[in-house]
mmCIF file of C-alpha atoms and ligand atoms in Angstrom:
data_model
loop_
_atom_site.group_PDB
_atom_site.id
_atom_site.type_symbol
_atom_site.label_atom_id
_atom_site.label_comp_id
_atom_site.label_asym_id
_atom_site.label_seq_id
_atom_site.Cartn_x
_atom_site.Cartn_y
_atom_site.Cartn_z
ATOM 1 C CA MET A 1 131.532 110.271 29.257
ATOM 2 C CA ALA A 2 132.950 107.242 30.348
ATOM 3 C CA GLY A 3 130.473 104.612 31.325
ATOM 4 C CA GLY A 4 131.191 101.901 33.964
ATOM 5 C CA ALA A 5 130.609 101.973 37.910
ATOM 6 C CA VAL A 6 132.337 103.865 40.386
ATOM 7 C CA PRO A 7 133.019 102.827 43.428
ATOM 8 C CA GLU A 8 132.295 103.820 46.294
ATOM 9 C CA HIS A 9 135.098 105.086 48.075
ATOM 10 C CA ASN A 10 135.860 109.015 48.706
ATOM 11 C CA ILE A 11 136.740 110.958 45.914
ATOM 12 C CA VAL A 12 138.938 114.155 46.801
ATOM 13 C CA LEU A 13 140.801 117.017 44.818
ATOM 14 C CA THR A 14 143.225 118.793 46.419
ATOM 15 C CA GLY A 15 145.555 121.590 44.058
ATOM 16 C CA PHE A 16 146.685 125.175 44.512
ATOM 17 C CA MET A 17 144.415 127.726 45.458
ATOM 18 C CA GLY A 18 143.056 128.561 41.714
ATOM 19 C CA SER A 19 143.033 124.776 40.336
ATOM 20 C CA GLY A 20 139.127 124.746 40.115
ATOM 21 C CA LYS A 21 138.440 122.809 42.753
ATOM 22 C CA SER A 22 135.647 123.896 44.093
ATOM 23 C CA SER A 23 134.081 124.382 40.363
ATOM 24 C CA VAL A 24 135.275 121.214 39.081
ATOM 25 C CA GLY A 25 134.604 118.816 43.014
ATOM 26 C CA SER A 26 130.659 120.394 42.889
ATOM 27 C CA ALA A 27 130.310 119.223 39.005
ATOM 28 C CA LEU A 28 131.467 115.797 39.477
ATOM 29 C CA ALA A 29 128.879 115.745 43.011
ATOM 30 C CA ALA A 30 125.988 116.368 41.182
ATOM 31 C CA LEU A 31 126.917 114.249 37.778
ATOM 32 C CA LEU A 32 127.136 111.158 40.064
ATOM 33 C CA GLY A 33 124.507 112.202 42.444
ATOM 34 C CA ARG A 34 127.092 112.200 45.422
ATOM 35 C CA ARG A 35 126.959 114.469 48.958
ATOM 36 C CA PHE A 36 129.415 117.222 47.538
ATOM 37 C CA ILE A 37 131.677 118.850 50.888
ATOM 38 C CA ASP A 38 133.708 121.813 50.192
ATOM 39 C CA THR A 39 136.385 122.027 52.908
ATOM 40 C CA ASP A 40 136.878 125.782 53.089
ATOM 41 C CA ALA A 41 132.981 125.826 53.133
ATOM 42 C CA VAL A 42 132.669 123.848 56.074
ATOM 43 C CA ILE A 43 135.119 125.866 58.047
ATOM 44 C CA VAL A 44 133.587 129.268 57.145
ATOM 45 C CA GLU A 45 130.635 127.469 58.145
ATOM 46 C CA ARG A 46 131.751 126.425 61.738
ATOM 47 C CA HIS A 47 134.254 129.310 62.838
ATOM 48 C CA GLY A 48 133.327 132.441 60.297
ATOM 49 C CA PRO A 49 135.414 133.785 57.735
ATOM 50 C CA ILE A 50 138.874 132.886 56.258
ATOM 51 C CA PRO A 51 140.618 135.606 56.823
ATOM 52 C CA THR A 52 138.963 136.598 60.031
ATOM 53 C CA ILE A 53 140.339 132.891 61.658
ATOM 54 C CA PHE A 54 144.294 133.758 60.168
ATOM 55 C CA ALA A 55 144.173 137.286 61.269
ATOM 56 C CA GLU A 56 142.616 136.414 64.704
ATOM 57 C CA HIS A 57 143.637 133.156 65.594
ATOM 58 C CA GLY A 58 146.396 132.506 63.049
ATOM 59 C CA GLU A 59 146.876 130.156 60.616
ATOM 60 C CA ALA A 60 148.147 127.357 62.864
ATOM 61 C CA THR A 61 144.312 127.552 64.203
ATOM 62 C CA PHE A 62 143.092 127.441 61.017
ATOM 63 C CA ARG A 63 145.586 124.041 60.131
ATOM 64 C CA MET A 64 144.017 122.459 63.211
ATOM 65 C CA HIS A 65 140.235 123.161 61.967
ATOM 66 C CA GLU A 66 141.437 121.172 58.219
ATOM 67 C CA ARG A 67 142.830 118.411 60.673
ATOM 68 C CA GLU A 68 139.594 118.390 62.490
ATOM 69 C CA LEU A 69 137.495 117.911 59.650
ATOM 70 C CA ALA A 70 139.785 115.298 57.484
ATOM 71 C CA ASP A 71 139.542 112.948 60.823
ATOM 72 C CA GLU A 72 135.369 113.704 59.869
ATOM 73 C CA LEU A 73 135.429 113.153 56.380
ATOM 74 C CA ALA A 74 137.731 110.353 55.804
ATOM 75 C CA ASP A 75 136.083 107.848 58.130
ATOM 76 C CA GLU A 76 132.882 108.421 55.544
ATOM 77 C CA THR A 77 131.998 107.039 52.287
ATOM 78 C CA ALA A 78 130.961 108.454 48.438
ATOM 79 C CA LEU A 79 131.575 111.713 48.781
ATOM 80 C CA VAL A 80 132.767 114.721 46.313
ATOM 81 C CA VAL A 81 135.412 116.443 48.616
ATOM 82 C CA SER A 82 137.090 120.123 47.673
ATOM 83 C CA THR A 83 139.702 120.516 49.492
ATOM 84 C CA GLY A 84 141.491 123.741 50.674
ATOM 85 C CA GLY A 85 144.750 124.171 48.928
ATOM 86 C CA GLY A 86 146.836 123.650 52.028
ATOM 87 C CA MET A 87 145.079 121.189 53.114
ATOM 88 C CA LEU A 88 146.796 117.771 52.008
ATOM 89 C CA ILE A 89 149.699 119.589 52.029
ATOM 90 C CA ASP A 90 149.759 117.891 55.714
ATOM 91 C CA PRO A 91 151.239 114.558 55.297
ATOM 92 C CA ALA A 92 149.125 113.236 57.797
ATOM 93 C CA ILE A 93 146.020 114.563 56.239
ATOM 94 C CA ALA A 94 147.087 113.497 53.176
ATOM 95 C CA GLU A 95 147.239 109.756 54.359
ATOM 96 C CA ARG A 96 143.925 109.570 56.280
ATOM 97 C CA PHE A 97 142.300 110.797 52.922
ATOM 98 C CA LYS A 98 144.125 108.079 50.641
ATOM 99 C CA SER A 99 143.298 105.632 52.826
ATOM 100 C CA SER A 100 139.717 106.732 52.454
ATOM 101 C CA GLY A 101 139.211 106.988 48.730
ATOM 102 C CA ARG A 102 141.355 108.532 45.864
ATOM 103 C CA VAL A 103 142.668 111.962 45.340
ATOM 104 C CA PHE A 104 143.453 114.018 42.590
ATOM 105 C CA CYS A 105 145.283 116.863 42.568
ATOM 106 C CA LEU A 106 144.144 119.339 39.916
ATOM 107 C CA THR A 107 146.862 121.235 38.111
ATOM 108 C CA ALA A 108 147.592 125.109 36.835
ATOM 109 C CA SER A 109 150.365 127.277 35.411
ATOM 110 C CA PRO A 110 151.035 129.852 37.244
ATOM 111 C CA ALA A 111 150.139 132.649 34.707
ATOM 112 C CA THR A 112 146.514 130.967 34.729
ATOM 113 C CA THR A 113 146.366 130.273 38.842
ATOM 114 C CA ILE A 114 147.424 134.286 38.867
ATOM 115 C CA ALA A 115 144.364 135.075 36.291
ATOM 116 C CA ARG A 116 141.738 132.620 37.984
ATOM 117 C CA VAL A 117 142.277 133.713 41.867
ATOM 118 C CA ARG A 118 142.628 137.885 40.847
ATOM 119 C CA ALA A 119 139.211 136.789 39.324
ATOM 120 C CA ASP A 120 137.564 135.107 42.346
ATOM 121 C CA GLY A 121 138.993 137.380 44.962
ATOM 122 C CA ILE A 122 142.611 137.385 46.292
ATOM 123 C CA VAL A 123 140.966 139.353 49.766
ATOM 124 C CA ASP A 124 139.578 135.680 50.837
ATOM 125 C CA ARG A 125 142.597 134.090 50.186
ATOM 126 C CA PRO A 126 145.089 135.727 53.331
ATOM 127 C CA LEU A 127 148.112 134.322 52.110
ATOM 128 C CA LEU A 128 148.046 135.801 48.994
ATOM 129 C CA ASP A 129 146.349 138.963 50.458
ATOM 130 C CA THR A 130 150.369 140.522 50.057
ATOM 131 C CA ALA A 131 151.809 143.284 48.003
ATOM 132 C CA ASP A 132 152.781 141.091 45.433
ATOM 133 C CA PRO A 133 150.531 138.518 44.950
ATOM 134 C CA GLU A 134 152.136 136.671 42.100
ATOM 135 C CA ALA A 135 155.224 136.625 43.723
ATOM 136 C CA ARG A 136 153.810 134.841 46.862
ATOM 137 C CA VAL A 137 152.292 132.305 44.137
ATOM 138 C CA ALA A 138 155.586 131.374 42.614
ATOM 139 C CA GLU A 139 157.055 131.164 46.328
ATOM 140 C CA LEU A 140 154.216 128.969 47.147
ATOM 141 C CA LEU A 141 154.272 126.593 44.866
ATOM 142 C CA ALA A 142 157.822 126.304 45.247
ATOM 143 C CA GLU A 143 157.296 125.182 48.203
ATOM 144 C CA ARG A 144 154.295 122.969 47.392
ATOM 145 C CA SER A 145 155.222 121.218 44.479
ATOM 146 C CA GLU A 146 157.056 118.088 45.707
ATOM 147 C CA ALA A 147 153.671 117.626 47.931
ATOM 148 C CA TYR A 148 151.171 118.228 45.540
ATOM 149 C CA ALA A 149 153.151 115.734 43.003
ATOM 150 C CA ARG A 150 152.611 113.007 45.706
ATOM 151 C CA PHE A 151 149.022 112.742 43.822
ATOM 152 C CA GLU A 152 147.310 111.949 40.947
ATOM 153 C CA ALA A 153 147.254 115.163 38.788
ATOM 154 C CA VAL A 154 144.681 116.473 36.513
ATOM 155 C CA PRO A 155 145.756 119.343 34.067
ATOM 156 C CA THR A 156 143.495 121.902 33.938
ATOM 157 C CA ASP A 157 145.111 124.650 31.834
ATOM 158 C CA GLY A 158 143.065 125.610 28.395
ATOM 159 C CA ARG A 159 140.113 123.273 30.103
ATOM 160 C CA THR A 160 136.653 123.517 30.792
ATOM 161 C CA VAL A 161 134.546 122.005 34.559
ATOM 162 C CA ALA A 162 133.096 119.563 31.896
ATOM 163 C CA GLU A 163 136.261 117.945 30.163
ATOM 164 C CA ILE A 164 138.001 118.177 34.010
ATOM 165 C CA VAL A 165 135.469 116.184 35.342
ATOM 166 C CA ASP A 166 135.199 113.580 32.606
ATOM 167 C CA ASP A 167 138.631 113.753 32.426
ATOM 168 C CA ILE A 168 138.169 112.004 36.565
ATOM 169 C CA LEU A 169 135.238 110.079 35.856
ATOM 170 C CA VAL A 170 137.688 108.132 32.667
ATOM 171 C CA ARG A 171 140.111 107.541 35.460
ATOM 172 C CA ILE A 172 137.778 106.268 38.227
ATOM 173 C CA ARG A 173 135.719 103.903 35.591
ATOM 174 C CA GLY A 174 138.852 102.700 34.138
HETATM 175 C C1 S3P B 1 144.551 128.091 51.423
HETATM 176 C C2 S3P B 1 144.003 127.722 50.117
HETATM 177 C C3 S3P B 1 142.830 128.141 50.671
HETATM 178 C C4 S3P B 1 142.097 128.617 51.960
HETATM 179 C C5 S3P B 1 143.123 129.432 52.268
HETATM 180 C C6 S3P B 1 144.337 128.993 52.502
HETATM 181 C C7 S3P B 1 145.890 127.514 50.998
HETATM 182 O O1 S3P B 1 141.704 127.685 49.766
HETATM 183 O O2 S3P B 1 142.089 127.321 52.727
HETATM 184 O O3 S3P B 1 143.437 130.287 52.129
HETATM 185 O O4 S3P B 1 146.417 127.110 51.670
HETATM 186 O O5 S3P B 1 147.001 126.668 49.990
HETATM 187 P P1 S3P B 1 141.450 127.211 48.181
HETATM 188 O O6 S3P B 1 142.216 126.431 47.198
HETATM 189 O O7 S3P B 1 139.976 127.018 47.846
HETATM 190 O O8 S3P B 1 141.446 128.801 47.326
#
């Protein structure tokens, strides 16, 4: 693992569903002795299950909860934040987090993405809970590729969580 000091600014992970943000974020936080925030988990704690928010109040309400949370978190320092896959697609949220720290986008091929979300459970992800989740993944990836490309990409295909964490550490200590 690379040596050197890690700046106190926030480390924020974005990337498509199934890119490994939560596993990588919690391992990174544990290694650095930092507080770990999973934005989906905070929203669930405050507002209930994500599928219920989407079904009863609509996606716009979920996005509003994300914006409120982004404002809170961007005012803090030394956090490791794993964000929901659509959160930093919002340019205002992306700017807010960029000004409070370093943002990395975990990337994965469509095949890896599908395999991971199937293993994790599609029902918790209302955007993929459709008759053809593969097609939906392809559609969303195409829609979002430009937005994700604004961040520093960290590839995850064929890599372990420890290898991805190490890659991020090398970059922040560099
Ligand atoms: C979403 C991703 C999910 C969750 C919600 C919407 C998205 O988080 O925030 O279902 O728009 O990509 P994960 O990326 O942690 O699955």
